[in-house]
Short mmCIF file of C-alpha atoms and ligand atoms in Angstrom, two decimals:
data_model
loop_
_atom_site.label_atom_id
_atom_site.label_comp_id
_atom_site.label_asym_id
_atom_site.label_seq_id
_atom_site.Cartn_x
_atom_site.Cartn_y
_atom_site.Cartn_z
CA MET A 111 56.16 133.48 21.86
CA LEU A 112 57.28 130.96 24.00
CA PRO A 113 60.33 129.03 22.76
CA SER A 114 59.05 126.11 20.58
CA PHE A 115 62.44 124.53 20.45
CA THR A 116 63.07 121.60 22.31
CA PRO A 117 66.58 121.37 23.68
CA THR A 118 68.73 118.37 23.06
CA HIS A 119 72.06 116.92 24.36
CA GLY A 120 74.48 119.53 23.36
CA LEU A 121 72.14 122.58 23.26
CA LEU A 122 71.73 124.12 26.46
CA LEU A 123 68.57 126.12 26.75
CA ALA A 124 69.85 128.49 29.62
CA VAL A 125 66.51 128.76 31.35
CA LEU A 126 68.45 128.42 34.66
CA SER A 127 70.81 131.45 33.93
CA GLN A 128 67.72 133.33 32.98
CA LEU A 129 66.08 132.42 36.10
CA SER A 130 68.94 133.38 38.19
CA THR A 131 69.27 136.50 36.22
CA ARG A 132 65.89 137.57 37.31
CA LEU A 133 66.31 136.09 41.05
CA SER A 134 69.52 137.11 41.94
CA CYS A 135 70.75 139.55 39.07
CA SER A 136 74.12 137.71 39.15
CA SER A 137 75.27 134.58 37.39
CA MET A 138 75.16 133.38 33.45
CA ALA A 139 77.92 130.90 34.14
CA ASN A 140 75.61 127.97 33.14
CA LEU A 141 74.96 129.03 29.63
CA ASP A 142 76.95 127.35 26.94
CA ILE A 143 78.25 130.00 24.68
CA PRO A 144 78.90 129.62 21.00
CA LYS A 145 82.79 130.23 20.22
CA ILE A 146 81.82 132.44 17.43
CA ALA A 147 79.71 134.79 19.81
CA ILE A 148 82.50 137.27 19.83
CA TYR A 149 82.12 137.91 15.97
CA PHE A 150 78.51 139.12 16.09
CA GLY A 151 79.45 142.79 15.08
CA THR A 152 76.53 145.02 16.31
CA LYS A 153 74.60 141.94 17.35
CA THR A 154 77.02 140.97 19.85
CA ARG A 155 75.88 140.56 23.55
CA TYR A 156 77.69 143.23 26.16
CA GLU A 157 78.81 140.24 28.08
CA GLU A 158 81.03 139.16 25.10
CA VAL A 159 82.93 142.29 25.34
CA ASN A 160 83.08 142.36 29.32
CA PRO A 161 83.56 138.83 30.04
CA HIS A 162 83.57 139.04 33.72
CA LEU A 163 80.10 139.98 33.71
CA GLN A 164 79.46 136.65 32.75
CA ARG A 165 80.02 135.51 36.23
CA ASP A 166 78.53 138.48 37.96
CA LEU A 167 76.33 141.15 36.03
CA LEU A 168 76.68 143.57 38.83
CA SER A 169 80.58 143.43 39.45
CA VAL A 170 82.07 146.81 39.13
CA ASN A 171 85.92 147.40 39.21
CA THR A 172 86.61 151.02 40.58
CA SER A 173 90.00 151.08 39.06
CA VAL A 174 88.54 152.01 35.66
CA LEU A 175 88.22 155.44 37.14
CA ARG A 176 91.36 156.91 36.71
CA PRO A 177 92.06 160.78 37.79
CA PRO A 178 95.68 161.35 38.54
CA PRO A 179 96.55 159.96 42.04
CA THR A 180 98.62 162.92 42.52
CA GLU A 181 95.52 165.15 42.66
CA ARG A 182 92.56 165.48 44.74
CA CYS A 183 89.54 164.79 42.55
CA SER A 184 85.83 164.39 42.60
CA PRO A 185 83.46 163.39 39.81
CA VAL A 186 81.12 166.27 39.32
CA HIS A 187 79.34 165.13 35.97
CA LEU A 188 78.66 161.87 33.98
CA THR A 189 77.55 162.14 30.37
CA ALA A 190 76.40 158.74 29.05
CA VAL A 191 75.58 157.88 25.47
CA ILE A 192 74.07 154.48 25.43
CA ARG A 193 72.88 152.15 22.73
CA HIS A 194 69.58 150.27 23.59
CA GLY A 195 69.85 146.66 24.61
CA SER A 196 69.21 143.30 22.88
CA ARG A 197 66.27 143.66 20.55
CA TYR A 198 64.14 141.38 18.01
CA PRO A 199 65.66 141.13 14.66
CA THR A 200 63.86 143.81 12.21
CA ALA A 201 61.14 142.94 10.04
CA LYS A 202 63.65 142.60 7.18
CA ASN A 203 65.74 140.12 8.88
CA ILE A 204 62.76 138.26 10.07
CA ARG A 205 61.62 137.61 6.46
CA ARG A 206 65.27 136.39 5.52
CA ILE A 207 65.13 134.11 8.48
CA LEU A 208 61.88 132.70 7.53
CA LYS A 209 63.01 132.17 3.89
CA LEU A 210 66.05 130.49 5.01
CA ASN A 211 64.08 128.11 6.93
CA GLN A 212 61.65 127.51 4.32
CA LEU A 213 64.57 126.66 2.13
CA VAL A 214 66.21 124.29 4.35
CA ARG A 215 63.04 122.38 4.90
CA THR A 216 61.89 122.07 1.32
CA GLU A 217 64.90 122.13 -0.85
CA ALA A 218 67.88 120.55 1.47
CA SER A 219 68.29 117.12 -0.07
CA GLY A 220 71.85 116.77 -1.11
CA PRO A 221 74.43 114.64 0.86
CA SER A 222 72.60 115.64 3.97
CA ARG A 223 72.57 112.07 5.25
CA SER A 224 74.96 113.53 7.77
CA SER A 225 73.82 112.36 11.07
CA ALA A 226 75.24 115.55 12.69
CA ALA A 227 72.69 116.08 15.62
CA TRP A 228 72.51 119.61 15.03
CA LEU A 229 71.25 119.29 11.52
CA GLN A 230 68.66 116.99 12.71
CA ASP A 231 67.68 119.63 15.06
CA ILE A 232 67.62 122.27 12.55
CA ARG A 233 65.33 119.93 10.35
CA SER A 234 63.07 118.40 12.58
CA ARG A 235 63.05 120.19 16.02
CA TRP A 236 63.76 123.95 15.46
CA GLU A 237 60.63 125.67 15.03
CA PRO A 238 60.76 129.41 13.62
CA TRP A 239 59.05 131.51 16.43
CA TYR A 240 59.78 135.07 14.86
CA THR A 241 57.01 137.11 13.64
CA GLU A 242 57.41 140.30 11.67
CA ASP A 243 55.54 142.40 14.38
CA MET A 244 58.59 141.83 16.60
CA ASP A 245 60.14 144.18 14.29
CA GLY A 246 63.11 145.48 16.35
CA GLN A 247 61.46 145.88 19.86
CA LEU A 248 63.58 145.42 23.18
CA VAL A 249 63.39 141.96 24.51
CA THR A 250 63.62 141.14 28.10
CA LYS A 251 67.18 140.36 27.83
CA GLY A 252 67.58 143.99 26.39
CA ARG A 253 65.69 145.36 29.59
CA ASP A 254 68.10 143.45 31.75
CA ASP A 255 71.06 144.95 29.71
CA LEU A 256 69.88 148.30 30.73
CA HIS A 257 68.80 147.55 34.11
CA HIS A 258 72.17 145.97 35.11
CA LEU A 259 74.32 148.81 33.44
CA ALA A 260 72.15 151.22 35.35
CA ARG A 261 73.20 149.55 38.80
CA ARG A 262 76.82 149.28 37.84
CA LEU A 263 77.02 153.01 36.98
CA ALA A 264 75.30 153.82 40.22
CA THR A 265 77.97 151.77 42.07
CA LEU A 266 80.57 153.35 40.01
CA PHE A 267 79.20 156.91 40.53
CA PRO A 268 77.40 157.14 43.86
CA SER A 269 77.58 160.60 44.25
CA LEU A 270 76.27 161.43 40.68
CA LEU A 271 73.75 158.74 40.29
CA SER A 272 72.42 159.07 43.78
CA GLU A 273 69.08 158.66 45.11
CA GLU A 274 68.86 162.44 46.25
CA ASN A 275 69.80 163.56 42.55
CA MET A 276 66.98 161.19 41.26
CA ARG A 277 64.41 162.49 43.96
CA LYS A 278 65.44 165.98 43.07
CA ARG A 279 65.21 165.20 39.33
CA ARG A 280 68.69 166.53 38.46
CA ILE A 281 69.50 163.67 36.37
CA ARG A 282 68.56 164.23 32.60
CA PHE A 283 67.11 161.55 30.60
CA ILE A 284 66.88 161.96 26.69
CA SER A 285 65.90 159.44 24.23
CA SER A 286 65.51 158.41 20.67
CA SER A 287 61.81 158.23 19.97
CA LYS A 288 62.22 154.29 18.91
CA HIS A 289 60.29 152.07 21.10
CA ARG A 290 63.49 149.89 21.84
CA CYS A 291 65.15 153.27 23.04
CA VAL A 292 62.17 154.44 25.15
CA SER A 293 62.02 151.14 26.89
CA SER A 294 65.74 151.17 27.45
CA VAL A 295 65.56 154.38 29.14
CA GLU A 296 62.61 153.21 31.33
CA ALA A 297 64.76 149.81 32.25
CA PHE A 298 67.76 151.93 33.00
CA GLN A 299 65.34 154.08 35.47
CA GLU A 300 63.98 151.04 36.93
CA GLY A 301 67.59 149.67 37.54
CA LEU A 302 68.56 152.86 39.59
CA GLN A 303 65.29 152.65 41.49
CA GLN A 304 66.12 148.97 42.38
CA HIS A 305 69.62 149.99 43.17
CA TRP A 306 68.35 152.10 46.00
CA ARG A 307 65.75 149.36 46.71
CA HIS A 308 63.08 151.86 46.39
CA HIS A 309 59.86 150.94 44.78
CA ASP A 310 57.81 153.73 45.86
CA GLY A 311 58.51 157.13 47.16
CA LEU A 312 60.34 158.56 44.41
CA PRO A 313 58.82 160.64 41.84
CA GLU A 314 57.62 159.41 38.50
CA PHE A 315 60.72 159.19 36.17
CA SER A 316 60.59 160.93 33.16
CA HIS A 317 62.55 161.28 29.88
CA GLU A 318 62.78 163.72 26.86
CA VAL A 319 62.41 162.45 23.42
CA ASP A 320 65.05 164.22 21.02
CA ASP A 321 65.56 162.74 17.65
CA GLN A 322 67.42 165.71 16.52
CA LEU A 323 70.06 164.77 18.91
CA MET A 324 69.62 160.93 19.00
CA ARG A 325 68.83 160.30 15.35
CA PHE A 326 70.70 162.97 13.69
CA PHE A 327 71.62 160.59 10.97
CA GLU A 328 68.23 160.43 9.20
CA ARG A 329 67.86 164.39 9.43
CA CYS A 330 71.25 165.14 7.70
CA ARG A 331 70.50 165.52 3.94
CA SER A 332 73.97 165.42 2.81
CA TYR A 333 74.28 161.95 4.57
CA VAL A 334 71.28 160.42 3.51
CA GLU A 335 71.71 161.29 -0.31
CA GLY A 336 75.69 160.88 -0.37
CA VAL A 337 76.06 157.70 1.69
CA GLU A 338 72.91 156.00 3.00
CA ASN A 339 70.87 156.02 -0.34
CA ASN A 340 74.01 155.96 -2.59
CA ARG A 341 74.94 152.30 -3.74
CA THR A 342 78.56 153.79 -4.71
CA ALA A 343 79.26 154.77 -1.37
CA LEU A 344 78.92 151.14 -0.13
CA LEU A 345 80.88 149.58 -3.10
CA GLU A 346 83.47 147.92 -0.62
CA VAL A 347 80.59 146.09 1.18
CA GLU A 348 78.97 144.96 -2.10
CA LYS A 349 82.07 143.85 -3.60
CA PHE A 350 83.04 141.89 -0.43
CA LYS A 351 79.52 140.14 -0.23
CA HIS A 352 80.44 138.46 -3.66
CA GLY A 353 84.10 138.27 -3.28
CA GLU A 354 86.32 135.06 -2.71
CA GLU A 355 85.86 135.08 1.22
CA MET A 356 82.18 135.12 1.22
CA GLU A 357 81.91 132.54 -1.57
CA GLY A 358 83.90 130.31 0.39
CA VAL A 359 81.59 130.57 3.26
CA ARG A 360 78.56 130.31 1.30
CA LYS A 361 79.93 127.14 -0.51
CA LYS A 362 80.63 125.48 2.72
CA MET A 363 77.11 126.21 4.24
CA ALA A 364 75.51 124.82 1.18
CA GLU A 365 77.40 121.78 1.30
CA LYS A 366 76.68 121.30 5.05
CA LEU A 367 73.03 121.65 4.46
CA GLY A 368 72.71 119.77 0.95
CA LEU A 369 71.46 122.57 -0.59
CA PRO A 370 72.05 123.59 -4.42
CA LEU A 371 74.57 126.58 -4.28
CA ASP A 372 72.55 128.95 -6.39
CA SER A 373 69.55 128.78 -3.91
CA LEU A 374 71.85 129.98 -1.09
CA THR A 375 72.25 133.60 -1.54
CA PRO A 376 74.84 135.69 0.71
CA ASP A 377 71.79 137.11 2.56
CA LEU A 378 70.58 133.90 3.44
CA VAL A 379 74.15 132.94 4.65
CA GLU A 380 74.14 136.00 6.77
CA ALA A 381 70.70 135.17 7.90
CA ALA A 382 71.67 132.03 9.46
CA PHE A 383 74.66 133.78 11.34
CA PHE A 384 72.11 136.28 12.51
CA LEU A 385 69.85 133.66 13.75
CA CYS A 386 72.58 132.12 15.84
CA SER A 387 73.17 135.44 17.29
CA TYR A 388 69.48 136.23 17.82
CA GLU A 389 69.04 132.87 19.76
CA LEU A 390 71.78 133.67 21.97
CA SER A 391 71.03 137.36 22.67
CA ILE A 392 67.20 136.88 22.99
CA LYS A 393 66.76 133.53 24.45
CA SER A 394 70.21 132.70 25.74
CA VAL A 395 70.11 129.66 23.62
CA HIS A 396 73.25 127.87 21.86
CA SER A 397 71.00 127.37 18.61
CA PRO A 398 71.74 124.51 16.16
CA TRP A 399 72.27 127.11 13.45
CA CYS A 400 75.38 127.87 15.15
CA PHE A 401 77.12 124.91 14.10
CA LEU A 402 77.09 125.90 10.33
CA PHE A 403 79.75 128.04 11.03
CA ASP A 404 83.42 127.62 12.33
CA GLU A 405 85.42 130.33 13.67
CA SER A 406 87.13 131.25 10.32
CA ASP A 407 83.55 131.50 8.65
CA ALA A 408 82.52 133.95 11.57
CA LYS A 409 85.62 136.21 10.86
CA VAL A 410 84.72 136.54 7.33
CA LEU A 411 80.89 137.42 8.32
CA GLU A 412 82.10 139.93 10.99
CA TYR A 413 84.08 141.54 8.49
CA LYS A 414 81.31 141.83 6.23
CA SER A 415 79.46 143.61 9.03
CA ASP A 416 82.24 145.61 9.95
CA LEU A 417 82.81 146.96 6.36
CA LYS A 418 79.30 148.01 6.32
CA GLN A 419 79.50 150.01 9.51
CA TYR A 420 82.75 151.39 8.51
CA TRP A 421 81.50 152.65 5.23
CA LYS A 422 78.05 153.65 6.25
CA ARG A 423 78.46 154.85 9.72
CA SER A 424 82.19 155.75 10.31
CA HIS A 425 85.34 156.99 8.80
CA GLY A 426 84.50 155.49 5.24
CA HIS A 427 82.67 158.90 4.59
CA MET A 428 83.50 162.23 6.53
CA ILE A 429 79.54 163.13 6.36
CA SER A 430 78.93 160.28 8.48
CA SER A 431 80.76 161.56 11.52
CA LEU A 432 79.87 165.04 10.77
CA SER A 433 76.05 164.36 11.01
CA SER A 434 76.65 163.98 14.45
CA CYS A 435 77.62 167.43 14.95
CA PRO A 436 74.50 168.37 17.08
CA LEU A 437 75.10 165.56 19.34
CA PHE A 438 78.77 166.62 19.92
CA HIS A 439 77.90 170.25 20.53
CA HIS A 440 75.34 169.21 23.14
CA ILE A 441 77.47 167.03 25.13
CA PHE A 442 80.29 169.70 25.20
CA ARG A 443 77.88 172.40 26.08
CA THR A 444 76.75 170.06 28.88
CA LEU A 445 80.28 169.57 30.05
CA ASP A 446 81.20 173.40 29.83
CA LYS A 447 78.41 174.20 31.95
CA ALA A 448 79.39 171.36 34.56
CA GLY A 449 82.85 172.36 34.85
CA ARG A 450 82.32 176.06 34.99
CA PRO A 451 83.64 177.48 38.57
CA ARG A 452 80.62 178.62 40.64
CA ARG A 453 80.24 180.52 43.74
CA SER A 454 79.28 178.02 46.93
CA THR A 455 75.67 179.77 46.79
CA GLU A 456 75.15 178.86 43.16
CA ALA A 457 73.09 175.80 42.37
CA SER A 458 75.37 172.89 41.84
CA PRO A 459 75.66 171.47 38.36
CA GLU A 460 73.45 168.82 36.48
CA PRO A 461 75.11 165.58 38.03
CA ALA A 462 74.47 163.35 35.01
CA SER A 463 72.87 163.18 31.48
CA ILE A 464 71.83 159.78 30.05
CA LEU A 465 71.39 159.63 26.47
CA VAL A 466 69.96 156.58 24.86
CA GLY A 467 70.14 156.02 21.03
CA HIS A 468 71.60 153.46 18.40
CA ALA A 469 74.58 151.83 17.20
CA GLU A 470 73.98 154.56 14.32
CA THR A 471 74.10 157.33 17.03
CA LEU A 472 77.19 156.16 18.62
CA LEU A 473 79.48 155.13 15.70
CA PRO A 474 79.38 158.55 14.14
CA LEU A 475 79.82 160.29 17.21
CA LEU A 476 82.84 158.26 18.22
CA SER A 477 84.34 158.66 14.46
CA LEU A 478 83.90 162.24 15.01
CA LEU A 479 85.95 162.10 18.15
CA GLY A 480 88.66 160.33 16.01
CA LEU A 481 88.53 156.98 17.58
CA TYR A 482 89.15 153.59 16.03
CA LYS A 483 90.78 155.04 13.12
CA ASP A 484 93.20 152.40 11.61
CA GLN A 485 95.93 153.58 9.18
CA THR A 486 94.45 151.40 6.35
CA PRO A 487 90.61 151.44 5.57
CA PRO A 488 88.93 148.20 5.44
CA THR A 489 88.26 147.23 1.93
CA ALA A 490 86.92 144.36 -0.22
CA ILE A 491 90.20 143.29 -1.10
CA ASN A 492 92.43 143.67 2.13
CA TYR A 493 90.55 141.36 4.21
CA HIS A 494 93.80 139.30 5.15
CA SER A 495 95.65 142.32 6.27
CA GLN A 496 92.92 143.50 8.68
CA HIS A 497 93.03 141.06 11.23
CA GLY A 498 94.66 143.44 13.94
CA ARG A 499 92.19 146.30 12.93
CA SER A 500 90.82 148.47 16.01
CA PHE A 501 87.43 148.98 13.96
CA ARG A 502 85.53 146.06 15.36
CA SER A 503 81.92 146.76 15.67
CA GLY A 504 81.22 143.98 17.99
CA ARG A 505 83.82 145.64 20.47
CA ILE A 506 82.68 148.80 19.97
CA VAL A 507 78.75 148.85 19.40
CA PRO A 508 77.22 145.62 21.10
CA TYR A 509 73.92 145.81 22.47
CA ALA A 510 73.93 148.25 25.46
CA ALA A 511 77.27 149.99 24.24
CA ASN A 512 78.13 153.04 25.97
CA LEU A 513 80.31 156.08 25.91
CA LEU A 514 80.79 157.64 29.25
CA LEU A 515 82.35 160.71 29.81
CA VAL A 516 83.26 161.74 33.08
CA LEU A 517 84.21 165.31 34.67
CA TYR A 518 86.21 165.56 37.78
CA ASP A 519 86.93 168.38 39.67
CA CYS A 520 90.53 168.16 40.44
CA SER A 521 92.88 170.54 42.64
CA GLY A 522 94.72 171.51 39.19
CA GLY A 523 91.43 172.23 37.38
CA PRO A 524 88.81 170.19 35.72
CA ARG A 525 89.56 166.90 34.12
CA LEU A 526 87.78 164.62 31.78
CA GLN A 527 87.85 160.77 31.31
CA MET A 528 86.37 158.77 28.62
CA LEU A 529 85.36 155.08 28.86
CA ILE A 530 83.89 152.80 26.07
CA ASN A 531 81.76 149.85 27.45
CA GLU A 532 83.17 150.56 31.06
CA MET A 533 86.86 150.46 29.72
CA PRO A 534 89.06 153.46 29.76
CA LEU A 535 90.13 154.71 26.53
CA GLN A 536 92.43 157.88 25.74
CA PHE A 537 91.58 160.81 23.67
CA PRO A 538 93.60 160.81 20.42
CA GLY A 539 96.83 162.49 20.90
CA LEU A 540 96.44 163.03 24.82
CA ARG A 541 98.44 160.64 26.93
CA GLU A 542 96.44 160.70 30.02
CA ASP A 543 93.50 158.65 31.24
CA ALA A 544 91.95 161.76 32.57
CA PRO A 545 93.59 164.83 30.87
CA LEU A 546 92.75 168.44 31.73
CA TYR A 547 89.48 169.37 30.34
CA ARG A 548 90.85 172.45 28.73
CA ASP A 549 93.41 170.15 26.78
CA VAL A 550 90.41 167.84 25.56
CA ARG A 551 88.62 171.24 24.29
CA ALA A 552 91.91 171.96 22.62
CA THR A 553 92.00 168.93 20.93
CA TYR A 554 88.72 169.32 19.41
CA ARG A 555 89.01 173.01 19.10
CA HIS A 556 88.19 172.75 15.17
CA LEU A 557 85.02 170.92 15.98
CA LEU A 558 83.87 173.18 18.80
CA ASP A 559 84.42 176.16 16.55
CA GLY A 560 83.03 174.54 13.61
CA CYS A 561 81.27 171.40 13.03
CA ASN A 562 78.12 173.05 11.96
CA PHE A 563 74.99 171.04 10.94
CA ALA A 564 73.44 173.46 8.58
CA THR A 565 76.81 173.93 7.05
CA GLU A 566 77.56 170.08 6.66
CA CYS A 567 74.30 168.59 6.23
CA GLU A 568 72.13 171.20 4.18
CA GLY A 569 75.02 172.93 2.44
CA GLN A 570 74.33 176.24 3.65
CA GLY A 571 76.91 178.97 4.36
CA SER A 572 78.75 178.71 7.90
CA HIS A 573 76.65 181.57 9.19
CA GLY A 574 73.50 180.42 7.61
CA VAL A 575 70.20 180.20 9.39
CA GLY A 576 69.75 177.53 12.07
CA GLY A 577 73.50 177.27 12.63
CA ARG A 578 74.45 176.74 16.31
CA ARG A 579 76.51 178.99 17.94
CA PRO A 580 80.10 177.80 18.77
CA ASN A 581 80.78 176.70 22.35
CA THR A 582 81.94 179.57 24.34
CA GLU A 583 85.43 179.19 26.04
CA LEU A 584 85.64 177.78 29.40
C1 NAG B 262 90.35 145.56 38.49
O1 NAG B 262 90.96 145.79 37.28
C2 NAG B 262 92.43 145.83 37.48
C3 NAG B 262 93.02 146.29 36.19
O2 NAG B 262 92.27 147.47 35.68
C4 NAG B 262 93.01 144.68 37.69
O3 NAG B 262 94.23 144.65 37.80
C5 NAG B 262 92.39 143.92 39.11
O4 NAG B 262 92.65 142.84 39.07
C6 NAG B 262 90.79 144.10 39.06
N1 NAG B 262 90.15 143.87 40.18
C7 NAG B 262 89.14 142.82 40.37
C8 NAG B 262 88.63 142.98 41.58
O5 NAG B 262 88.87 142.48 39.46
C1 NAG B 263 77.83 158.55 -4.07
O1 NAG B 263 79.08 158.00 -3.44
C2 NAG B 263 80.23 158.34 -4.29
C3 NAG B 263 81.37 157.53 -3.66
O2 NAG B 263 81.58 157.90 -2.43
C4 NAG B 263 80.45 159.72 -4.64
O3 NAG B 263 81.52 159.90 -5.32
C5 NAG B 263 79.30 160.26 -5.21
O4 NAG B 263 79.22 161.69 -5.26
C6 NAG B 263 78.04 160.19 -4.12
N1 NAG B 263 76.64 160.53 -5.00
C7 NAG B 263 76.02 161.25 -4.39
C8 NAG B 263 74.49 161.68 -5.29
O5 NAG B 263 76.28 161.92 -3.49
#
């Protein structure tokens, strides 16, 4: 599995940066990052969203925590919903990558006398090193993603993600059953351990696996039947895939490679784009495949991915967000408990709850919370009016994406702050960074009193069997 690709001039294999990450956990400044790396959608690196991390992976800016300066506040609970880190392609995409490589080697003949170095690199130097058994597993860089995130959060919340809380097993860890998520939880825990410079003396870490919470989407029948397995529900994606903009990208790529146009399907165009993203996110390499795309091509391919996320996992269909009701209620029950007034003799609340899942976990939940909902939905025909959209999956759910909910105990009552990928984001309709918790609850009243999984997903009556009790008032 060692890279069999020999770097040439413009291609910077960032061995240096990987080494320095491992040695000092700090700098990636030497890496030559493709300009198109911010358009990789859900395959975007976390460092593209938070560019200051490209200089120092452990840098933390405490000014992102914003309880009102006029009140005395201290954080009492952190809930973090985190996506796994960088991973290998899934088996399906690996098969496409191998097919693309085969095609370029055997069929590319045309006007390819181009002496472009990158093209020669693809043809003669680049070796496909992907094998199907890698299928979506977490890579070393993905472990680093979670490791560094844990250390930054421990710096940001020293009283919550503290050594003592860890020692007393007061921090809760829940994961999806998928290998890449379990590996991510473990990497997060190791990051904490290293933060306290403890390699022994702490109890064994543990976590719970809970797919009902973290993989609700596959258990929601109305969602699976109505969206996931329903071609009509994703019509916009299909139309765009064969539309004018994608056709333009496909033609350009076929010309550059000297391939007959009809041998290069839209799926293979996408495979080349993904390949560029994987070589960067897995091996920190600026791959020769990246030179197939300029910025305008990348924006089209980004839009294609965003359309898919929007119509499959987000606001496109209500049921997608409603399928996350179990996770929504779990989070608010945890916050209710943590914020409840208690006598000094009572045990203090759970300081932190770390929930690790997928982009498919986060997107429906963020949509349910009413975030990233633009006035005009993205469709197959309005690409040109969507440049300013807020729904950009690369900024919302890159690898190691996270939703942080910070509950503060303030002199005027409990307050809640939300951060996405360590950046503050306001709750819809609330103007403060850390509004009163009761105002947040009022905003989501309709969901707290409803949002019943059995009703929404199984079509049972609202008082049906298996429904969850509504949250009790604080
Ligand atoms: C921290 O972030 C604030 C804005 O939130 C910015 O003004 C400040 O310069 C940053 N500080 C550092 C050390 O980066
Ligand atoms: C499939 O999706 C379309 C469009 O959203 C919808 O009208 C239709 O009812 C869905 N079919 C099923 C079986 O849910």
